[in-house]
mmCIF file of C-alpha atoms in Angstrom:
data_model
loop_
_atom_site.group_PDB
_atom_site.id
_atom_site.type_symbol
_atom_site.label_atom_id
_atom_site.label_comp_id
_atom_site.label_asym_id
_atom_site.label_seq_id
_atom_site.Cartn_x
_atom_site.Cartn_y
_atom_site.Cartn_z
ATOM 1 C CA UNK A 1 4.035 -18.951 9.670
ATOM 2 C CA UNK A 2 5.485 -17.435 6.740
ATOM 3 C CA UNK A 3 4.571 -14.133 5.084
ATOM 4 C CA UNK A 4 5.610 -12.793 1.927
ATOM 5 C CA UNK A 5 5.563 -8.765 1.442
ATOM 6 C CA UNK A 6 5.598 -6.878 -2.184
ATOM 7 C CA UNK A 7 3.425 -3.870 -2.739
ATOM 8 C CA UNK A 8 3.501 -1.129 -5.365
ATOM 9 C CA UNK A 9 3.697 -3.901 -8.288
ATOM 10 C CA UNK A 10 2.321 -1.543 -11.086
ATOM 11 C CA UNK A 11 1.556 -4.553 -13.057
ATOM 12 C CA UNK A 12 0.594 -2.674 -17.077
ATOM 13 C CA UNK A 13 3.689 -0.054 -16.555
ATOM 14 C CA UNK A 14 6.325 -2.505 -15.658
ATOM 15 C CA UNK A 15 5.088 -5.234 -18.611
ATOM 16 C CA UNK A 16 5.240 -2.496 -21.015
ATOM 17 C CA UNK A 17 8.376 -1.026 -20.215
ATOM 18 C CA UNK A 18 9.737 -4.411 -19.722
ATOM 19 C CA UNK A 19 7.896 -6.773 -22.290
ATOM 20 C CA UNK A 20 7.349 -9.379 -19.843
ATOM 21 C CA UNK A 21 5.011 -11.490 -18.181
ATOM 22 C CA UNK A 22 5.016 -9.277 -14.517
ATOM 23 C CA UNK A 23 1.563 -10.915 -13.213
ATOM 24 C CA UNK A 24 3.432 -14.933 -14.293
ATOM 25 C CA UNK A 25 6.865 -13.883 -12.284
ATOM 26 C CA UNK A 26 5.362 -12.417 -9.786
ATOM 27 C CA UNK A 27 3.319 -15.782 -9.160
ATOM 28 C CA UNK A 28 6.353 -17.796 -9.996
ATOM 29 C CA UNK A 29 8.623 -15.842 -7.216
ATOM 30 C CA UNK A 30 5.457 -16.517 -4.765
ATOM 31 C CA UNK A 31 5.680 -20.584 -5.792
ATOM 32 C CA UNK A 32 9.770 -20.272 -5.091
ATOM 33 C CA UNK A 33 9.102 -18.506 -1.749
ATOM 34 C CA UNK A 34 6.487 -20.903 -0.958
ATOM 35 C CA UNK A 35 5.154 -18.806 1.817
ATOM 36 C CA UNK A 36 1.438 -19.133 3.965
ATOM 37 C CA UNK A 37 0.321 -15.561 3.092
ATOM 38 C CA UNK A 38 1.335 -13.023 0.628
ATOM 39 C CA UNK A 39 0.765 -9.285 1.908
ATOM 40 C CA UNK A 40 0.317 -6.572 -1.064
ATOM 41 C CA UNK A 41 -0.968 -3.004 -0.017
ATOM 42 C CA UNK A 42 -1.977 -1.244 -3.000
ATOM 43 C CA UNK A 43 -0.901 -0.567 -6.693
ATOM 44 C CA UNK A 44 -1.436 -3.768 -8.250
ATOM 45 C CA UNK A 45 -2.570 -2.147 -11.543
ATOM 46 C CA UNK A 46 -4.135 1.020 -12.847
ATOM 47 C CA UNK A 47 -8.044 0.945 -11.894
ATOM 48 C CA UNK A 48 -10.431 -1.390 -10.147
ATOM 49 C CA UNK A 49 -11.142 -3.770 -13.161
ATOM 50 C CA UNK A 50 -7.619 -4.577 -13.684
ATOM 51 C CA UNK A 51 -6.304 -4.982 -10.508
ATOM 52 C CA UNK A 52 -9.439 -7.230 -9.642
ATOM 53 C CA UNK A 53 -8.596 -9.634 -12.341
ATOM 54 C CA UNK A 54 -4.767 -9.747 -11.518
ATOM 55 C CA UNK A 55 -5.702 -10.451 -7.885
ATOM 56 C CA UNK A 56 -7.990 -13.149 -8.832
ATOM 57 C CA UNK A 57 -6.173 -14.733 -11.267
ATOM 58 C CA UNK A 58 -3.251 -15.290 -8.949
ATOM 59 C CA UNK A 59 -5.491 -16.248 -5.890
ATOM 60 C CA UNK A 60 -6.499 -18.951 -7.992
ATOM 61 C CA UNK A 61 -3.362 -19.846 -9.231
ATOM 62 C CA UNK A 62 -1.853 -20.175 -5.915
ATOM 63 C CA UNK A 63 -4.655 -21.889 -3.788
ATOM 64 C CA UNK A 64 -2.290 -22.974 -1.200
ATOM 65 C CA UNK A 65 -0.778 -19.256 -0.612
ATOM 66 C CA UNK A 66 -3.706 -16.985 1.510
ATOM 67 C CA UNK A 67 -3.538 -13.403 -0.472
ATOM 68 C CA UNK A 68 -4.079 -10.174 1.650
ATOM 69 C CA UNK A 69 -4.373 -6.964 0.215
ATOM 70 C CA UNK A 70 -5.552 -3.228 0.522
ATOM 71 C CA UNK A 71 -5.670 -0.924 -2.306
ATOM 72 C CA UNK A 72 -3.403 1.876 -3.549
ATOM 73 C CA UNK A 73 -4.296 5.065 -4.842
ATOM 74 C CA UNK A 74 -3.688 3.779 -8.790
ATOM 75 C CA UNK A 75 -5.984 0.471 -8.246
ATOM 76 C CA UNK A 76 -8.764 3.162 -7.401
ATOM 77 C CA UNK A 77 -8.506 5.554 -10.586
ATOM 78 C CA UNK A 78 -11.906 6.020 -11.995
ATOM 79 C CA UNK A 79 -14.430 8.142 -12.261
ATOM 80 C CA UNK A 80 -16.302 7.635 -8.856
ATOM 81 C CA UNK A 81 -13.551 6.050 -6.301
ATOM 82 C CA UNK A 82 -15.990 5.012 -4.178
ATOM 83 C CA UNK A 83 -17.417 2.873 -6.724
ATOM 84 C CA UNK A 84 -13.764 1.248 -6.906
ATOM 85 C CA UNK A 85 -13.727 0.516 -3.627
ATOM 86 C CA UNK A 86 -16.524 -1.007 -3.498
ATOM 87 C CA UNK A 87 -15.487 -3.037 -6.376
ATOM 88 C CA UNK A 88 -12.268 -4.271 -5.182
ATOM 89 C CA UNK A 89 -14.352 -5.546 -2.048
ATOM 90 C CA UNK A 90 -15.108 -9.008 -4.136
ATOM 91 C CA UNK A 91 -11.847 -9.837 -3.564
ATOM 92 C CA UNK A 92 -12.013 -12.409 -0.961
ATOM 93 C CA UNK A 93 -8.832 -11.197 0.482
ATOM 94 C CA UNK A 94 -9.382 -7.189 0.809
ATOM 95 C CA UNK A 95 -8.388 -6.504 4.333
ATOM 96 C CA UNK A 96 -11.097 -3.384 3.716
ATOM 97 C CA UNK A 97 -13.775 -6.705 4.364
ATOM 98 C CA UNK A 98 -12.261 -7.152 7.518
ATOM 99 C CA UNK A 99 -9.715 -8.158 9.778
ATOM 100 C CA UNK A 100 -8.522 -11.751 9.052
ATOM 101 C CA UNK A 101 -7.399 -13.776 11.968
ATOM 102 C CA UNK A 102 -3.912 -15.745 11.098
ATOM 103 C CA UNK A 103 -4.078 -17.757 14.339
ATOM 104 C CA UNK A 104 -4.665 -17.146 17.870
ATOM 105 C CA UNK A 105 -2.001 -14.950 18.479
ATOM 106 C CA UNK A 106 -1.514 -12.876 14.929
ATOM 107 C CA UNK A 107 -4.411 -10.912 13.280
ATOM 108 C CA UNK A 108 -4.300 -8.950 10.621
ATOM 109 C CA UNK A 109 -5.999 -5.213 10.419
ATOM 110 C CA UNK A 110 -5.982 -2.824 7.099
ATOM 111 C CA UNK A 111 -7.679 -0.747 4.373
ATOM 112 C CA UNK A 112 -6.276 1.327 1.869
ATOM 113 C CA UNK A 113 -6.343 4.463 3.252
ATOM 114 C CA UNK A 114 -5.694 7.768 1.845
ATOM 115 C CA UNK A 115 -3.683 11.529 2.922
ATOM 116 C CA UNK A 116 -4.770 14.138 4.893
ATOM 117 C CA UNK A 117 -1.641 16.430 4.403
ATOM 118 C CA UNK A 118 -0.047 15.941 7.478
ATOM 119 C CA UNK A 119 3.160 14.533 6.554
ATOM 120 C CA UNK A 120 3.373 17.971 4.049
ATOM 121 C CA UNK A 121 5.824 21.122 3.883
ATOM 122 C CA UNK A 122 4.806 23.919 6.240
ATOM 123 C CA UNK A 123 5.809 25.998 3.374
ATOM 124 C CA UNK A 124 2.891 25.466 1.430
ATOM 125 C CA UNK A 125 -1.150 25.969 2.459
ATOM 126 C CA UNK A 126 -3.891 23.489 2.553
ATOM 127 C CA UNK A 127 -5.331 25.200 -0.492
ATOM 128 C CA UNK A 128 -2.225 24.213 -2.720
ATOM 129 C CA UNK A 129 -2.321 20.484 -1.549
ATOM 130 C CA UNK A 130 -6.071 20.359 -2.260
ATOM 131 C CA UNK A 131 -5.198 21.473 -6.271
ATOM 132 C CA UNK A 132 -2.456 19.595 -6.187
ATOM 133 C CA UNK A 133 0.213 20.834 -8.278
ATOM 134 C CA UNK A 134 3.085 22.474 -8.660
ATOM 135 C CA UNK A 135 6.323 23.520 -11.121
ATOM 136 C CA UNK A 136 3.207 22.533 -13.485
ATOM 137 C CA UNK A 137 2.991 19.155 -12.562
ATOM 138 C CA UNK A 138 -0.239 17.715 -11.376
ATOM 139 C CA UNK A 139 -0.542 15.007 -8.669
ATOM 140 C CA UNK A 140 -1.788 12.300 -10.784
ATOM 141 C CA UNK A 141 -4.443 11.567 -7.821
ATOM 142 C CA UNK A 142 -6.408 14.717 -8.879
ATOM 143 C CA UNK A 143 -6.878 13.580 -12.571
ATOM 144 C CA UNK A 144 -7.466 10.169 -12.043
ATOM 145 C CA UNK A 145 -9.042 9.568 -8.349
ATOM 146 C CA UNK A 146 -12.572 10.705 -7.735
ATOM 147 C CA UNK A 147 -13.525 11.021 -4.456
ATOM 148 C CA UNK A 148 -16.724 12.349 -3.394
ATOM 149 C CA UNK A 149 -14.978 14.030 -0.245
ATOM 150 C CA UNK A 150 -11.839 16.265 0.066
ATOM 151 C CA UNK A 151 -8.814 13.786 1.175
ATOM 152 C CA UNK A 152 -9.039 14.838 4.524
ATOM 153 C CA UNK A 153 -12.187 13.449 5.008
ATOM 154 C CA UNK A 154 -11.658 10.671 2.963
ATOM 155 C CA UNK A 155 -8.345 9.724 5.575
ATOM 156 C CA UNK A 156 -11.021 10.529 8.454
ATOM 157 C CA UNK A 157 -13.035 7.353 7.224
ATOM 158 C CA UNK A 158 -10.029 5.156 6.741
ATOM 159 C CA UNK A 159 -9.007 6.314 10.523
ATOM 160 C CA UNK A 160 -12.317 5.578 12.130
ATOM 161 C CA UNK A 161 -12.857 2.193 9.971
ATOM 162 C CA UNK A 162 -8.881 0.851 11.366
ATOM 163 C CA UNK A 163 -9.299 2.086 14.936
ATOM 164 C CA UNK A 164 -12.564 0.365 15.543
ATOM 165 C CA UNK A 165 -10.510 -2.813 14.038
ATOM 166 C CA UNK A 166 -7.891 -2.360 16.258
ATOM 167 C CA UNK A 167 -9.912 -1.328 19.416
ATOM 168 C CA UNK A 168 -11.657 -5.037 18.771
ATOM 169 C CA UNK A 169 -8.445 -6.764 18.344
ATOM 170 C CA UNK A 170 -6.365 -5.407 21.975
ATOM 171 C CA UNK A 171 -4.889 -8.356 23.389
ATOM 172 C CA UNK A 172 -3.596 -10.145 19.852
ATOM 173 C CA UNK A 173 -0.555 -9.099 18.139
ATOM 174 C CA UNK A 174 -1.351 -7.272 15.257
ATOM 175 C CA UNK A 175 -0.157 -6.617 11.878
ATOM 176 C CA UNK A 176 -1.544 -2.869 10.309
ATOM 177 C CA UNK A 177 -1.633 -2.929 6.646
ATOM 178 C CA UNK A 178 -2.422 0.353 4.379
ATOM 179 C CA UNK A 179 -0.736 1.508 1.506
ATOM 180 C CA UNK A 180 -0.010 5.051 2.462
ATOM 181 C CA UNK A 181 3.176 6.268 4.639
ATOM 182 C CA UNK A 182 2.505 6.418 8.228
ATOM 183 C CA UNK A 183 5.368 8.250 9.773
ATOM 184 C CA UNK A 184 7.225 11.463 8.554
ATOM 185 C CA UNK A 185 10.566 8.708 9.368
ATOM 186 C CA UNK A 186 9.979 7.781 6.289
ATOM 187 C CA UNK A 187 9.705 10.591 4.311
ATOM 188 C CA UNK A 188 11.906 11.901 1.967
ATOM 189 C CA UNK A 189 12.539 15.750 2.146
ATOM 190 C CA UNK A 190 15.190 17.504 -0.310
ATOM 191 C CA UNK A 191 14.371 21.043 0.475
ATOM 192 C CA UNK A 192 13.695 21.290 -3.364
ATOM 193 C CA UNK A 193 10.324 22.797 -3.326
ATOM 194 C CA UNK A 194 8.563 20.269 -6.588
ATOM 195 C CA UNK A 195 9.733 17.481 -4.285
ATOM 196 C CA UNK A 196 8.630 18.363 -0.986
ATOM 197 C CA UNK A 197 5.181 19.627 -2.080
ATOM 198 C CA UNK A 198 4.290 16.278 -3.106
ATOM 199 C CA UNK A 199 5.063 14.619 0.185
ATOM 200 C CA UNK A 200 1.535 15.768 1.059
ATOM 201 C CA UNK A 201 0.529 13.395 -0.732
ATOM 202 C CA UNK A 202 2.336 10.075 0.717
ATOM 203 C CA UNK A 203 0.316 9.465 3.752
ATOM 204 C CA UNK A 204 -0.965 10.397 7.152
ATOM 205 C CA UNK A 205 0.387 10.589 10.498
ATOM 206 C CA UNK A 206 -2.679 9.475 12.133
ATOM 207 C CA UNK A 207 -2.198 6.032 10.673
ATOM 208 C CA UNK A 208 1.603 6.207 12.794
ATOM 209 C CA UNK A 209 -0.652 7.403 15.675
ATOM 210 C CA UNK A 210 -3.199 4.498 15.531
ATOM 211 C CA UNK A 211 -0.080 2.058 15.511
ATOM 212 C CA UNK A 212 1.355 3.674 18.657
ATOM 213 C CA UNK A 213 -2.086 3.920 20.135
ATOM 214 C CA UNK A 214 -2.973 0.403 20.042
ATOM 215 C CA UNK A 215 0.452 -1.388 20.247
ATOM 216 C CA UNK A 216 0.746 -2.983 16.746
ATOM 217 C CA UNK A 217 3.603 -5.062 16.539
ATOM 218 C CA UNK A 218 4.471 -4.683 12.602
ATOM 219 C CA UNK A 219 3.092 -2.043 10.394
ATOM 220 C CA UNK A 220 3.024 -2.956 6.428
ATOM 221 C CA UNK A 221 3.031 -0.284 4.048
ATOM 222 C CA UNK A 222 3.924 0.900 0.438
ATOM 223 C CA UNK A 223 3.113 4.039 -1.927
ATOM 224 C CA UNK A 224 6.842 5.780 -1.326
ATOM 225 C CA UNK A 225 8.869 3.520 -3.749
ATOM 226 C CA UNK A 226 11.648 3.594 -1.071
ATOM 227 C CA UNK A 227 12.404 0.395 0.509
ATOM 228 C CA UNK A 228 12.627 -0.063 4.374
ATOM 229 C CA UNK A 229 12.623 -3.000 7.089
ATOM 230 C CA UNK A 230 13.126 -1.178 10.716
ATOM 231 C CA UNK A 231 12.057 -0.895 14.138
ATOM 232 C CA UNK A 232 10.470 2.261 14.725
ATOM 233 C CA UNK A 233 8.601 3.642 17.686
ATOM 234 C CA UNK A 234 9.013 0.162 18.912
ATOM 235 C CA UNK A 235 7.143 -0.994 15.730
ATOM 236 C CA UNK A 236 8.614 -3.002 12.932
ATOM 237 C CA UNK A 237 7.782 -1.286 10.246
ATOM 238 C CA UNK A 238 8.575 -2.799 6.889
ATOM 239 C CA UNK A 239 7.906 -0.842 3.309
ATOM 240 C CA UNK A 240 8.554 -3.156 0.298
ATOM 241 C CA UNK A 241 7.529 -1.736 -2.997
ATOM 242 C CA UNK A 242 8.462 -3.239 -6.151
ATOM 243 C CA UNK A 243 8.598 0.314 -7.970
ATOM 244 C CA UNK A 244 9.040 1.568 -11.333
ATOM 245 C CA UNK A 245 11.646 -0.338 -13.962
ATOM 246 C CA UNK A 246 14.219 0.459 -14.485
ATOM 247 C CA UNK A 247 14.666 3.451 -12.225
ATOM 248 C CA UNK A 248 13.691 1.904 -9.215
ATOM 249 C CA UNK A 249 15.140 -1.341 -9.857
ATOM 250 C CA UNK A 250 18.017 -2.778 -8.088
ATOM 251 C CA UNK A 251 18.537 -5.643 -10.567
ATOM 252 C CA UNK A 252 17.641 -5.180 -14.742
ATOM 253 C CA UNK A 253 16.485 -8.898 -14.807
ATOM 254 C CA UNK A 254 12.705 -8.340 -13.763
ATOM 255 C CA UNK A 255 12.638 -12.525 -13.415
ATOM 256 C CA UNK A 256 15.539 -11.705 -10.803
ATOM 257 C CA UNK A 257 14.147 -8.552 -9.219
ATOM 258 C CA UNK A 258 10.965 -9.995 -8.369
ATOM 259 C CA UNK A 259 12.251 -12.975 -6.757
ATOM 260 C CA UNK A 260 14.574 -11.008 -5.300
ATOM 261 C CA UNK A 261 12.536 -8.191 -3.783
ATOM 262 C CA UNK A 262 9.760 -10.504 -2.195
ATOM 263 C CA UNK A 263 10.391 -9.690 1.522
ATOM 264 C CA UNK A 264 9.832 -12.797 3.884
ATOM 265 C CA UNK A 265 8.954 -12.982 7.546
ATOM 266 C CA UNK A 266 8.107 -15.244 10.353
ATOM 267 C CA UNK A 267 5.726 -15.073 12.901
#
């Protein structure tokens, strides 16, 4: 079975700053690749609506390729996040529905889930990750994501959801999907304090504990527009954002980049 991975596709930011069709290549890359299921946790667009209708439209363009995705923090901007959660739900393939079984071996376990911190500088205090900014720059989370709950709670829901999940699923191989960072590995720290504050914000370590915890076999994230592909804690851990153009970019053709930066495995 083959599996495509691409997160972190930012569909209205790269069009603009590009002037092309992202949504068409990224479907036409898919068709090229030809693979059975297409893995994307998180940032398909800005806001529920939008990323709804990009997910559906290329579910039904490509009925013969099984979509699977979580959300990102940017596909949940609006003014109750909840309520975008809930929305993105209709999407058939929302992991956050359920586990989806790819055969009797392989299933497949994920959610969006959120930050609690834990991967942050000890130099700063829980107080200052809460508010959220710093060098006055705001985390763009606390202007656009509502949450009823403080993001440590919020993570504490996303942790209880996936390790009920995974406690049902011991004895398959599984592949963990979320969009945040789940190890500090993978973390970039410059010891240049604007930087390192914000790496609060790129995940939790309980979601590298839950992998360890219940033996997943490949772990499947995105939010850190860093790519990796590694064995880690005897988990392959793959992170395969598409990013921001041009900075992020390898290639300047985006017809070329997105072909190019579809990740492919085997199972």
């Amino acid at each position: 079975m083959k599996i495509a991975v691409l997160s972190d596709i930012h569909e209205g930011l790269n069009r603009k700053k590009t002037e092309t069709d992202i949504l068409l290549l990224l479907r036409d890359s898919l068709i090229q690749h030809a693979p059975d299921i297409y893995i994307m946790c998180g940032d398909m667009a800005a806001g529920p609506e939008k990323s709804l209708n990009l997910l559906n439209q290329l579910q039904n363009e490509l009925p013969n390729i099984q979509i699977l995705y979580v959300h990102g923090n940017h596909d949940i901007y609006h003014e109750d996040s909840t309520v975008a959660y809930d929305q993105l739900l209709k999407f058939k393939g929302n992991l956050g529905r359920g586990p989806i079984e790819l055969n009797k071996e392989w299933v497949v376990v994920g959610d969006g889930g959120w930050y609690d911190y834990s991967l942050g500088s000890p130099e700063f205090t829980e107080e200052e990750f809460e508010i959220g900014r710093c060098s006055n720059f705001t985390w763009p989370d606390k202007l656009h994501a509502h949450w009823p709950e403080k993001d440590k709670e919020v993570t504490e829901k996303y942790i209880t959801r996936l390790e009920q999940w995974l406690l049902e699923h011991q004895g398959k191989n599984i592949i963990l999907v979320n969009h945040f960072v789940p190890f500090e590995h993978f973390i970039q720290i410059k010891n240049e304090p604007t930087w390192d504050f914000f790496n609060a914000m790129m995940g939790s370590s309980r979601l590298g504990n839950l992998a360890e915890k219940y033996g997943v076999k490949k772990m499947i994230f995105g939010h850190t527009h860093s790519r990796y592909h590694e064995e880690y804690k005897g988990i392959e851990c793959i992170c395969n954002p598409l990013g921001h153009y041009p900075n992020e970019w390898v290639l300047d053709s985006p017809k070329e980049e997105i072909y190019t930066a579809m990740k492919i495995i085997e199972i």
